[in-house]
Structures are given as structure tokens and as C-alpha cells.
Coordinates of C-alpha atoms in Angstrom, one line a residue:
Chain A
M109 CA 0.0 0.0 0.0
S110 CA 3.0 2.2 -0.7
V111 CA 3.3 3.2 2.9
R112 CA 7.0 2.5 3.6
Q113 CA 6.9 0.2 6.5
P114 CA 7.5 -3.5 7.3
L115 CA 5.0 -5.7 5.6
L116 CA 4.2 -7.5 8.8
A117 CA 3.2 -4.3 10.6
S118 CA 0.7 -3.3 7.9
A119 CA -0.8 -6.8 7.8
F120 CA -1.2 -6.6 11.5
R121 CA -2.8 -3.2 11.3
R122 CA -5.4 -4.5 8.8
L123 CA -6.1 -7.5 10.9
A124 CA -6.6 -5.3 14.0
L125 CA -9.0 -3.1 12.1
L126 CA -11.0 -6.1 10.9
A127 CA -11.1 -7.5 14.4
V128 CA -12.4 -4.2 15.8
G129 CA -15.1 -4.0 13.2
V130 CA -16.2 -7.6 13.9
L131 CA -16.2 -6.9 17.6
V132 CA -18.3 -3.8 17.3
W133 CA -20.8 -5.6 15.1
E134 CA -21.1 -8.5 17.5
L135 CA -21.6 -6.1 20.5
V136 CA -24.3 -4.2 18.7
A137 CA -26.0 -7.4 17.7
R138 CA -25.8 -8.8 21.3
S139 CA -26.9 -5.6 22.9
G140 CA -30.5 -6.3 21.9
M141 CA -31.0 -2.8 20.5
F142 CA -32.0 -4.2 17.1
S143 CA -33.9 -7.3 16.2
P144 CA -31.7 -10.2 15.0
I145 CA -33.4 -9.9 11.6
I146 CA -31.9 -6.5 11.1
V147 CA -28.5 -7.0 12.7
P148 CA -27.7 -10.8 13.0
S149 CA -24.8 -11.6 15.2
V150 CA -21.4 -12.5 13.7
T151 CA -21.6 -16.0 15.1
R152 CA -24.8 -16.7 13.2
I153 CA -23.4 -15.2 10.0
G154 CA -20.3 -17.3 10.5
Y155 CA -22.4 -20.5 11.0
Q156 CA -24.3 -19.8 7.8
F157 CA -21.1 -19.0 6.0
G158 CA -19.8 -22.4 7.1
L159 CA -22.9 -24.1 5.8
L160 CA -22.5 -22.2 2.5
A161 CA -18.9 -23.3 2.2
I162 CA -19.5 -27.0 2.7
R163 CA -22.8 -27.5 0.9
P164 CA -22.1 -28.7 -2.7
E165 CA -25.2 -27.0 -4.1
S166 CA -24.2 -23.5 -2.8
L167 CA -20.7 -24.1 -4.1
L168 CA -22.3 -24.8 -7.5
E169 CA -24.2 -21.4 -7.3
A170 CA -20.8 -19.7 -6.6
W171 CA -19.3 -21.5 -9.6
Y172 CA -22.2 -20.3 -11.8
S173 CA -21.5 -16.7 -10.8
V174 CA -17.7 -17.0 -11.2
S175 CA -17.9 -18.7 -14.5
R176 CA -20.3 -16.1 -15.9
G177 CA -18.2 -13.3 -14.7
L178 CA -14.9 -14.7 -15.8
S179 CA -16.1 -15.7 -19.3
G180 CA -17.4 -12.3 -20.0
F181 CA -14.2 -10.8 -18.6
A182 CA -12.0 -13.0 -20.6
L183 CA -13.9 -12.2 -23.8
A184 CA -13.6 -8.5 -23.0
A185 CA -9.9 -8.9 -22.3
V186 CA -9.0 -10.7 -25.5
L187 CA -11.0 -8.3 -27.8
G188 CA -10.3 -5.2 -25.7
I189 CA -6.5 -5.7 -25.8
A190 CA -6.6 -6.3 -29.5
L191 CA -8.7 -3.3 -30.2
G192 CA -6.7 -1.1 -27.8
V193 CA -3.4 -2.0 -29.4
L194 CA -4.9 -1.4 -32.8
M195 CA -6.3 2.0 -31.8
G196 CA -3.1 3.0 -30.1
R197 CA -0.9 2.2 -33.1
S198 CA -3.2 3.1 -36.1
A199 CA -4.5 6.6 -36.6
L200 CA -7.3 5.4 -38.8
A201 CA -8.5 2.9 -36.2
A202 CA -8.2 5.5 -33.5
A203 CA -10.3 8.0 -35.5
C204 CA -13.0 5.5 -36.3
L205 CA -13.3 3.6 -33.1
G206 CA -12.0 6.1 -30.5
Q207 CA -14.8 8.5 -30.9
L208 CA -17.3 5.6 -31.0
F209 CA -16.0 4.4 -27.7
S210 CA -15.9 7.7 -26.1
A211 CA -19.4 8.6 -27.2
T212 CA -20.9 5.3 -25.9
Y213 CA -18.8 5.1 -22.8
P214 CA -21.1 7.1 -20.5
I215 CA -24.2 5.2 -21.6
P216 CA -25.1 2.6 -18.9
K217 CA -25.0 -0.6 -20.8
I218 CA -27.1 -2.3 -18.0
A219 CA -30.1 -0.5 -19.5
F220 CA -29.9 -2.8 -22.5
F221 CA -30.3 -5.9 -20.3
P222 CA -34.0 -6.4 -21.1
I223 CA -33.3 -6.3 -24.8
F224 CA -30.4 -8.7 -24.3
I225 CA -32.8 -11.1 -22.6
Y226 CA -35.2 -11.0 -25.5
L227 CA -32.4 -11.4 -28.0
F228 CA -30.3 -14.1 -26.2
G229 CA -32.6 -15.7 -23.8
I230 CA -32.8 -15.5 -20.0
G231 CA -29.9 -17.9 -19.4
S232 CA -26.2 -17.2 -19.1
L233 CA -25.6 -15.8 -22.6
A234 CA -27.4 -12.4 -22.1
K235 CA -25.4 -11.9 -18.8
V236 CA -22.1 -12.9 -20.2
L237 CA -22.6 -10.5 -23.2
L238 CA -23.5 -7.7 -20.9
I239 CA -20.4 -8.3 -18.7
F240 CA -18.3 -8.4 -21.9
L241 CA -19.8 -5.0 -23.0
E242 CA -19.2 -3.3 -19.7
C243 CA -15.7 -4.6 -19.2
L244 CA -14.6 -3.8 -22.8
Y245 CA -14.5 0.0 -22.2
P246 CA -11.9 0.3 -19.4
I247 CA -9.7 -2.3 -21.1
V248 CA -9.8 -0.7 -24.5
V249 CA -9.2 2.8 -23.1
T250 CA -6.2 1.9 -20.9
T251 CA -4.6 -0.4 -23.6
Q252 CA -4.9 2.4 -26.1
A253 CA -3.2 4.9 -23.7
G254 CA -0.5 2.3 -23.0
S255 CA 0.3 1.4 -26.6
R256 CA 0.3 5.0 -27.6
A257 CA 2.9 5.8 -24.9
V258 CA 5.5 3.3 -26.1
N259 CA 9.0 4.7 -26.1
R260 CA 9.8 5.5 -29.7
V261 CA 13.4 4.6 -29.4
L262 CA 12.3 1.0 -28.7
L263 CA 10.2 1.0 -31.8
W264 CA 12.9 2.5 -33.9
S265 CA 15.5 0.1 -32.7
A266 CA 13.2 -2.9 -33.3
A267 CA 12.5 -1.6 -36.8
N268 CA 16.1 -1.0 -37.4
M269 CA 17.0 -4.5 -36.5
G270 CA 14.6 -5.7 -39.1
A271 CA 11.5 -6.7 -37.1
S272 CA 8.3 -7.0 -39.1
R273 CA 5.3 -4.9 -38.1
A274 CA 3.5 -7.8 -36.5
R275 CA 6.6 -8.8 -34.6
I276 CA 7.0 -5.2 -33.3
L277 CA 3.4 -5.2 -32.1
W278 CA 3.8 -8.5 -30.3
R279 CA 7.3 -8.2 -28.9
V280 CA 7.6 -4.4 -28.3
V281 CA 4.2 -2.7 -28.1
V282 CA 2.3 -5.3 -26.0
P283 CA 5.0 -5.7 -23.4
A284 CA 5.5 -2.0 -23.1
A285 CA 1.8 -1.4 -22.7
A286 CA 1.4 -4.3 -20.2
P287 CA 1.4 -2.1 -17.1
F288 CA -1.5 -0.1 -18.6
I289 CA -3.3 -3.2 -19.8
F290 CA -3.2 -4.7 -16.3
A291 CA -4.4 -1.4 -14.8
G292 CA -7.4 -1.7 -17.2
L293 CA -8.0 -5.4 -16.3
R294 CA -7.9 -4.4 -12.6
I295 CA -10.6 -1.8 -13.2
A296 CA -12.7 -4.2 -15.3
L297 CA -12.7 -7.2 -12.9
P298 CA -14.8 -5.5 -10.2
I299 CA -17.1 -4.2 -12.9
A300 CA -17.5 -7.8 -14.1
M301 CA -18.4 -8.9 -10.6
I302 CA -20.9 -6.0 -10.2
V303 CA -22.7 -6.9 -13.4
V304 CA -22.8 -10.6 -12.6
I305 CA -24.4 -9.9 -9.2
I306 CA -26.8 -7.3 -10.6
T307 CA -28.0 -9.4 -13.5
E308 CA -28.4 -12.4 -11.2
M309 CA -30.4 -10.3 -8.7
I310 CA -32.7 -9.0 -11.5
S311 CA -33.4 -12.1 -13.4
S312 CA -32.0 -15.5 -12.5
A313 CA -32.7 -18.7 -10.8
D314 CA -29.1 -19.5 -9.9
G315 CA -25.9 -17.7 -8.9
L316 CA -24.9 -15.8 -5.8
G317 CA -26.9 -12.7 -6.7
Y318 CA -30.0 -14.9 -6.8
L319 CA -29.1 -16.4 -3.5
V320 CA -28.9 -13.0 -1.9
M321 CA -32.3 -12.0 -3.1
Y322 CA -33.8 -15.4 -2.1
A323 CA -32.4 -15.2 1.4
L324 CA -33.7 -11.6 1.7
A325 CA -37.1 -12.5 0.5
S326 CA -37.3 -15.3 3.1
F327 CA -36.0 -13.0 5.8
K328 CA -32.9 -15.1 6.5
T329 CA -30.7 -12.1 7.0
D330 CA -27.9 -14.1 8.5
R331 CA -27.8 -16.3 5.4
M332 CA -28.0 -13.2 3.2
L333 CA -25.0 -11.6 5.0
A334 CA -23.1 -14.8 4.7
V335 CA -23.6 -14.7 0.9
V336 CA -22.6 -11.1 0.9
V337 CA -19.4 -12.0 2.7
A338 CA -18.8 -14.7 0.2
I339 CA -19.2 -12.3 -2.7
A340 CA -16.9 -9.8 -1.1
L341 CA -14.3 -12.4 -0.5
L342 CA -14.6 -13.6 -4.1
G343 CA -14.0 -10.0 -5.3
V344 CA -10.9 -9.6 -3.1
V345 CA -9.5 -13.0 -4.2
L346 CA -10.0 -12.4 -7.9
D347 CA -8.4 -9.0 -7.6
W348 CA -5.5 -10.5 -5.7
L349 CA -5.1 -13.1 -8.5
I350 CA -4.9 -10.4 -11.1
V351 CA -2.3 -8.6 -9.0
C352 CA -0.3 -11.8 -8.7
L353 CA -0.4 -12.4 -12.4
R354 CA 0.6 -8.9 -13.0
D355 CA 3.6 -9.2 -10.7
R356 CA 4.8 -12.2 -12.5
L357 CA 4.3 -10.9 -16.0
V358 CA 5.2 -7.2 -15.4
F359 CA 8.0 -7.8 -12.9
W360 CA 9.9 -4.6 -14.0
E361 CA 7.3 -2.1 -12.8
R362 CA 6.4 -1.5 -9.2
L363 CA 2.6 -1.7 -8.7
D364 CA 1.8 1.3 -6.6
S365 CA 2.8 3.7 -9.3
Y366 CA 0.2 2.2 -11.6
Y367 CA -2.8 1.6 -9.5
V368 CA -4.5 4.6 -10.9
E369 CA -7.9 4.6 -12.7
Chain B
M58 CA -10.0 5.5 -16.0
R59 CA -7.6 7.1 -18.4
G60 CA -4.6 5.2 -17.2
P61 CA -1.6 6.8 -15.7
Q62 CA -1.1 10.0 -17.6
R63 CA 1.9 11.1 -15.8
S64 CA 4.2 9.2 -18.1
E65 CA 5.6 11.4 -20.8
A66 CA 3.3 10.2 -23.5
P67 CA 4.1 12.0 -26.7
R68 CA 1.0 13.9 -27.5
Q69 CA -0.4 13.1 -30.9
S70 CA 2.4 10.6 -31.2
R71 CA 1.2 9.2 -34.5
G72 CA 0.5 12.7 -35.8
A73 CA -3.2 11.8 -36.1
P74 CA -4.6 13.7 -39.1
R75 CA -7.8 14.8 -37.4
Y76 CA -9.5 16.6 -40.2
P77 CA -10.5 13.8 -42.7
Y78 CA -11.9 11.5 -40.1
R79 CA -13.7 14.0 -38.0
L80 CA -17.2 13.3 -39.2
L81 CA -16.6 9.5 -39.5
P82 CA -18.4 8.5 -36.3
L83 CA -21.4 10.6 -37.2
W84 CA -21.6 8.9 -40.6
F85 CA -21.2 5.5 -38.9
F86 CA -24.0 6.4 -36.6
L87 CA -26.3 7.5 -39.4
V88 CA -25.5 4.5 -41.6
T89 CA -26.3 2.2 -38.7
L90 CA -29.6 3.9 -38.2
A91 CA -30.4 3.8 -41.9
L92 CA -29.5 0.1 -42.1
W93 CA -31.6 -0.6 -39.0
Q94 CA -34.5 1.3 -40.6
I95 CA -34.2 -0.7 -43.8
A96 CA -33.8 -4.0 -42.0
S97 CA -37.0 -3.4 -40.0
R98 CA -38.9 -3.5 -43.3
L99 CA -38.1 -7.2 -43.3
D100 CA -39.8 -9.8 -41.2
H101 CA -38.8 -9.2 -37.6
P102 CA -39.9 -10.1 -34.1
D103 CA -42.1 -7.8 -32.0
F104 CA -39.4 -6.6 -29.7
V105 CA -37.4 -4.9 -32.5
L106 CA -38.7 -1.4 -33.3
S107 CA -37.3 0.8 -36.1
P108 CA -35.5 4.0 -35.3
V109 CA -38.4 6.1 -36.7
E110 CA -40.9 4.3 -34.6
I111 CA -38.8 4.8 -31.5
A112 CA -38.4 8.5 -32.2
S113 CA -42.2 9.0 -32.7
H114 CA -42.9 7.0 -29.5
F115 CA -40.3 9.2 -27.7
T116 CA -42.0 12.5 -28.6
Q117 CA -45.3 10.9 -27.8
A118 CA -44.2 9.8 -24.3
L119 CA -42.6 13.3 -23.7
R120 CA -45.9 15.0 -24.5
S121 CA -48.2 12.6 -22.6
G122 CA -46.1 12.9 -19.5
E123 CA -45.2 9.2 -19.3
L124 CA -41.5 9.8 -19.3
L125 CA -40.6 13.0 -17.4
P126 CA -41.8 12.1 -13.9
H127 CA -39.6 9.0 -14.1
V128 CA -36.6 11.0 -15.3
G129 CA -37.2 13.3 -12.3
A130 CA -37.4 10.4 -9.9
S131 CA -34.2 8.9 -11.2
L132 CA -32.3 12.2 -10.9
V133 CA -33.5 12.8 -7.4
R134 CA -31.9 9.5 -6.4
S135 CA -28.7 9.6 -8.4
L136 CA -27.6 13.2 -8.1
P137 CA -27.5 13.4 -4.3
G138 CA -25.8 10.1 -4.2
F139 CA -23.2 11.1 -6.7
V140 CA -22.5 14.5 -5.1
I141 CA -22.3 13.1 -1.5
G142 CA -20.2 10.1 -2.4
S143 CA -17.8 11.9 -4.7
L144 CA -17.4 14.9 -2.4
I145 CA -16.5 12.7 0.6
G146 CA -14.3 10.6 -1.6
V147 CA -12.3 13.5 -3.0
A148 CA -12.0 15.2 0.3
L149 CA -10.8 12.1 2.2
G150 CA -8.6 11.0 -0.7
L151 CA -6.8 14.4 -0.9
M152 CA -6.3 14.4 2.9
A153 CA -5.1 10.8 3.0
G154 CA -2.7 11.7 0.2
I155 CA -1.0 14.3 2.3
A156 CA -1.5 13.2 5.9
R157 CA 0.3 10.0 6.8
S158 CA -1.8 9.2 9.9
L159 CA -5.0 9.4 7.9
D160 CA -3.4 7.4 5.1
Q161 CA -2.5 4.6 7.4
L162 CA -6.0 4.6 8.9
L163 CA -8.1 4.8 5.7
S164 CA -6.1 3.3 2.8
P165 CA -6.0 -0.3 3.9
V166 CA -9.8 -0.4 4.4
V167 CA -10.5 1.4 1.1
F168 CA -8.1 -0.7 -1.0
L169 CA -9.2 -3.9 0.6
T170 CA -12.9 -3.3 0.0
Y171 CA -12.5 -1.7 -3.4
P172 CA -13.0 -4.9 -5.4
V173 CA -16.2 -5.8 -3.5
P174 CA -19.2 -5.1 -5.7
K175 CA -21.1 -2.5 -3.7
I176 CA -24.5 -3.5 -5.0
V177 CA -24.5 -6.5 -2.7
F178 CA -25.0 -4.1 0.2
L179 CA -28.3 -3.0 -1.2
P180 CA -30.4 -5.6 0.7
I181 CA -28.8 -4.8 4.0
V182 CA -29.1 -1.1 3.6
M183 CA -32.7 -1.7 2.6
L184 CA -33.3 -3.5 5.8
W185 CA -31.7 -0.7 7.8
V186 CA -33.1 2.5 6.2
G187 CA -36.1 1.2 4.4
I188 CA -36.9 0.4 0.9
G189 CA -37.3 4.0 -0.3
D190 CA -35.0 6.4 -2.0
V191 CA -32.5 6.7 0.9
S192 CA -31.2 3.2 0.5
K193 CA -30.6 3.7 -3.3
T194 CA -28.9 7.1 -2.7
L195 CA -26.7 5.6 0.0
I196 CA -25.6 2.7 -2.3
I197 CA -24.9 5.1 -5.1
A198 CA -22.9 7.3 -2.7
L199 CA -20.9 4.3 -1.5
A200 CA -20.1 3.2 -5.0
C201 CA -19.1 6.8 -6.1
F202 CA -16.8 7.1 -3.1
Y203 CA -14.2 4.6 -4.2
P204 CA -13.0 5.9 -7.6
C205 CA -13.0 9.4 -6.3
F206 CA -11.0 8.5 -3.2
I207 CA -8.4 6.5 -5.1
N208 CA -7.9 9.0 -7.8
A209 CA -7.7 12.0 -5.4
Y210 CA -5.3 10.0 -3.2
Y211 CA -2.9 9.3 -6.1
G212 CA -3.4 12.8 -7.4
A213 CA -2.4 14.3 -4.0
R214 CA 0.5 11.9 -3.6
G215 CA 1.7 12.6 -7.1
T216 CA 2.3 16.3 -6.3
P217 CA 5.8 17.2 -7.5
T218 CA 7.9 17.6 -4.3
L219 CA 9.8 20.4 -6.0
M220 CA 6.6 22.5 -6.1
V221 CA 5.9 21.9 -2.5
W222 CA 9.4 22.9 -1.6
T223 CA 9.2 26.0 -3.7
G224 CA 6.0 27.0 -2.0
L225 CA 7.5 26.4 1.4
N226 CA 10.5 28.4 0.4
M227 CA 8.4 31.4 -0.5
G228 CA 6.8 31.3 2.9
A229 CA 3.4 29.6 2.1
R230 CA 1.5 28.2 5.0
R231 CA 0.4 24.5 5.1
S232 CA -3.2 25.5 4.2
Q233 CA -1.9 27.6 1.3
I234 CA 0.2 24.8 0.0
F235 CA -2.8 22.5 0.2
R236 CA -5.0 24.9 -1.7
K237 CA -2.6 26.3 -4.2
V238 CA -0.3 23.4 -4.9
V239 CA -1.7 20.1 -3.9
V240 CA -5.3 20.6 -5.1
P241 CA -4.4 22.0 -8.6
S242 CA -1.9 19.3 -9.2
A243 CA -4.4 16.6 -8.2
L244 CA -7.3 18.0 -10.2
P245 CA -6.7 16.1 -13.5
L246 CA -6.9 12.8 -11.6
V247 CA -9.8 14.0 -9.5
F248 CA -11.7 14.7 -12.7
A249 CA -10.8 11.2 -14.0
G250 CA -12.2 9.8 -10.8
L251 CA -15.4 11.9 -11.0
R252 CA -16.0 10.7 -14.5
V253 CA -15.7 7.0 -13.5
S254 CA -18.0 7.7 -10.5
L255 CA -20.6 9.4 -12.8
A256 CA -20.7 6.4 -15.1
L257 CA -20.9 4.1 -12.0
S258 CA -23.7 6.1 -10.5
F259 CA -25.8 5.5 -13.5
I260 CA -25.1 1.8 -13.5
L261 CA -26.1 1.5 -9.9
L262 CA -29.1 3.8 -10.3
F263 CA -30.7 1.6 -12.9
S264 CA -29.8 -1.6 -11.3
T265 CA -31.2 -0.5 -7.9
E266 CA -34.3 0.7 -9.7
M267 CA -34.7 -2.5 -11.6
I268 CA -34.4 -4.5 -8.4
N269 CA -37.0 -2.5 -6.4
A270 CA -38.7 0.8 -7.2
R271 CA -42.0 2.2 -8.1
S272 CA -40.7 5.0 -10.2
G273 CA -37.6 6.0 -12.2
L274 CA -36.2 5.0 -15.5
G275 CA -35.0 1.6 -14.4
F276 CA -38.4 0.7 -13.1
L277 CA -39.9 2.0 -16.3
I278 CA -37.7 -0.2 -18.4
R279 CA -38.5 -3.3 -16.3
Q280 CA -42.2 -2.7 -16.1
S281 CA -42.7 -2.0 -19.7
E282 CA -40.6 -5.0 -20.6
S283 CA -42.7 -7.3 -18.4
S284 CA -46.0 -5.8 -19.7
L285 CA -44.7 -6.2 -23.3
R286 CA -44.9 -2.5 -24.0
F287 CA -41.8 -2.4 -26.1
D288 CA -42.4 1.1 -27.3
L289 CA -42.1 2.5 -23.8
M290 CA -39.1 0.2 -23.1
Y291 CA -37.2 1.7 -26.0
V292 CA -38.2 5.2 -25.0
A293 CA -36.8 4.7 -21.5
I294 CA -33.6 3.1 -22.8
V295 CA -33.1 6.1 -25.2
A296 CA -33.7 8.4 -22.3
V297 CA -31.2 6.6 -20.2
A298 CA -28.6 6.8 -22.9
M299 CA -29.2 10.5 -23.5
L300 CA -29.1 11.2 -19.8
G301 CA -25.8 9.4 -19.4
Y302 CA -24.3 11.1 -22.4
A303 CA -25.5 14.6 -21.4
S304 CA -24.2 14.3 -17.9
D305 CA -20.8 13.1 -19.1
Q306 CA -20.6 16.0 -21.6
L307 CA -21.5 18.4 -18.8
L308 CA -18.7 17.0 -16.6
L309 CA -16.3 17.3 -19.5
L310 CA -17.4 20.9 -20.0
V311 CA -16.8 21.8 -16.3
R312 CA -13.4 20.1 -16.6
R313 CA -12.5 22.1 -19.6
H314 CA -13.3 25.3 -17.7
V315 CA -11.5 24.3 -14.5
L316 CA -8.5 22.8 -16.2
A317 CA -8.2 25.4 -18.9
W318 CA -4.5 25.7 -18.0
Q319 CA -3.8 22.0 -18.6
E320 CA -3.8 20.8 -22.2
A321 CA -6.4 18.1 -21.8
T322 CA -4.6 15.1 -23.1
S323 CA -7.3 12.5 -22.6
R324 CA -10.4 12.5 -24.8

């Protein structure tokens, strides 16, 4: 977190904060000020979370959500990086697509979800395509910025040593833009999670978003909060995976200078 | 969203010839509409309307008063949420960027909870403050907080040390340095954060309204969809798109005024 201090101390600080938060919650829940439906105690949430984690059918629900989110995200990453590199290196592509992207960027794509349902059915396809569409924008924009900012000297030397255009793109532009690409991926992943959960809340009969709404409708608040904790953990873990992948692939750049949206 | 701009990106690196392509997107848009119109002559399912039909329904809905109350209801929810969330986010982010104690207190929490999709808190917030507008506004504020905080934080941290030293050397007080050095140098990133937050506020507005509401554009889309009134559904979607586009343009306009001194490098 870019605060220059021993890693252990910052980890300890985080744990302490978490513990204080949990303790306060438990005290409020135990104090009897609120009904247990409104503020269920941590122990009950933990019990429900344990049930959630060992039951195969709830793990299956989690798998539905993750697979939807990740397939939309992967589609967006593949196409987004390709389009971004193209737009960063070709003036024609930048002129055509760049304005198209910047004009449609502020339009909330989630509004098209009903049309998507009619077009692609109520199953996973409509959700995956919506996730793809929402994730595409940050990835394209950051990749374009990255591949435009490639050091010219590198390009010139590669060209000078006889590299073909395709080879330059693959061996020079993409690695040079990698920090930017990962910044975009890191913005897009939470968006993918948001859209999965929203679409499952709105129209679905499976997935974690559905589980939240179902638990709420049956007034099982402790179970609902357990699912919420599971979703939050999932988001943190996926983000952590992206950061790990980034640190392996882009080992020459420190992270905290590039965690900027 | 516009990546790290501090790197010395050569402006107009490819010497983009702007003039010839300037109207291309407009043509693209018009051609798409025309093709859509022509294609709608062919056999097509009920839920596909032609652009002309949508336009006529749109003016009809405007005149009959079916649309405007919903637009108003949506704005009443999203604007306070956006303003509250982004103000708190920018203020705390700037302060965490310059004060180490606040940084150590806030940043771990914010960065840890950043990847959590905030929409999952809607049911809990609904239980606590009721099913009305307050819960939606709170969720929107919560979601808008994060991009603003993170961008303001990095903006404040990225203030060139040399400028702070120069200010100190000329006898500026701490508050003056904050106002005249830190804030201006953080502004480009702050605006980037605001833009992300604005887009996010619309996403959350429509999803909270689709989940539970009795008014608003998200509700209108959902209700007209389930009652098979596709004309109204398209009208609402067009209204959503126009609202999102217009607010984004407004923000860019403000940014151009505020950051007139800075050659806007991003779009």
C-alpha cells in the first residue's frame, strides 16, 4: 500500500481493524438494540457461511457466478487488448473507433439488459454478453493509452534490427503497454463482478446474486449476509489473483505507481 | 479511467490527421440507423422497433407525461448520491494523500474493500433504512466514493515535491500549500475519478431501480418489458442513454473550464 513500513506491521494493522469491526458488530448485535433480523450476530453469520462453504449446491451457485463473470471478462480482455493496441498504433482505427468508444462510454449498458434477454434468452448468454460489453471499455481505453505511450526509441531500434510490423506489435508494443493493460484489467474485474451480481439479482434462478435475493425474501438475514461476505471475499480474491499475475508478468514495474484509474 | 497519464506520452504521437476522419463516427451512426430502418422492413420479431418508430414514441411519451416524472425520480436518487459520495471521496482522498496518519488509517480499508461489488450491500441497507430512495442514494454514494477516493489519493500523492518545496521556500503556510499546490496538481486525476464515478452512479441507479422501485427509468424499463410495452421500453432506454451522455458531456465541460491551464490530453 505504498506506505513504507514493514509488511508485517501493515498486515497486523489490517487484521486489527478487521477485528475491531467484527467486535463492534457483535456487541451491537448482542446488545439487543436491534432485532436479530436487522442485525444478525457474527456467530450466526459465520455459521451460515460455514454451511454455505461446505454444501455442494451452494458451491455450485458460486461456480455459476464466477464462470459467468470470468467468461465475460476473458472475452472482453481478448477483444479489448486487440482493439486497444490497434487503436493505439493506427491513426485510422483511433479516429473511427476512438470516438465511437468515447461517445458510448457514459451510456449505462445495463439499461440494455431487457433487450439482451429478448435477444439471447434468459440464461447465461445475455449476462455474459452484458459483462463483456461493460468490461470492454476500461480495457480498451487503458490499452490504447499504453500502446500510444510506447517509447519511440524502442520501436525504432526494433524496426532498425529488421523486425516486421507484426513482430514489433507482439514483442515491443504489447510488453511496453502491459502495465497499462493490467491497470485496465484491474478496473474491469470489479465491474464484471458488479454486473454478474446485478443481473443475477434482477433475473436469474441461480448464482450468488439470486441467493442474496432469495435469502432476503425469506427474511434469512444471516444467510444473506453470509452470501454477501462470500461475494466480497470472491471479489478480493479475484483482484488478488490479477495482481499476482501482473507481478509475474510485469516484474519490472512497481505496482503502486500504476494503480490509478 | 484514463490510465496513468503522468508518463511522458508523446502527444499526438502518430501525428493523427484529425480533419479527414472528424465526421466519420457521425456517418457511422447515421449509416447504422439507416440500415436498421431498412432492415426493419423485413420480417422481424415484435421486440425490435425501427428508429423512426422509437423517435415517434419518444416524442409521444414526452408529450403525454409518461416519461418526465420517471426522469425526475431517477435524478432525485442519483444526483445526491453522486454528489455526496464523490465529495466525501475527493476530500478524504486528498487528505489521505498528504497526511500519513489518515493514510494509514483509511487506505488499507478502502483498498481492501475496493474490489467488492457494492451492489450486494443494497439488501442490508434496505433493511436498515427502508426500501425507499434513501437506500438507493446511499448505495450510489458508496459506489461513487471509491473511484474518487483512489484518484484523489494518487493525485495528491503525485504532487511534485519540488513545487511543495518552492511553495514552502516562498513562505506559504500549510493550508496555502494544500489549496494552491496540492489541489491543482491533483485536479486532473480528480476529474478522471469523477468521470468514473458518474458512469458508475448510472449503472447503480438503474440496477437498484430494476431490483425494487415504483418510479424511475430503471423501473420504467423493467415494467414496460414485463408488460410487453416495447415502445415504452425503448423510449426509456433512449432516455437513459441520453441522460448518461449529457451528464458526461456536462462534466467534461466543467473540466475544460476548470482545467483550462492544462492541455487536456485525454479525450
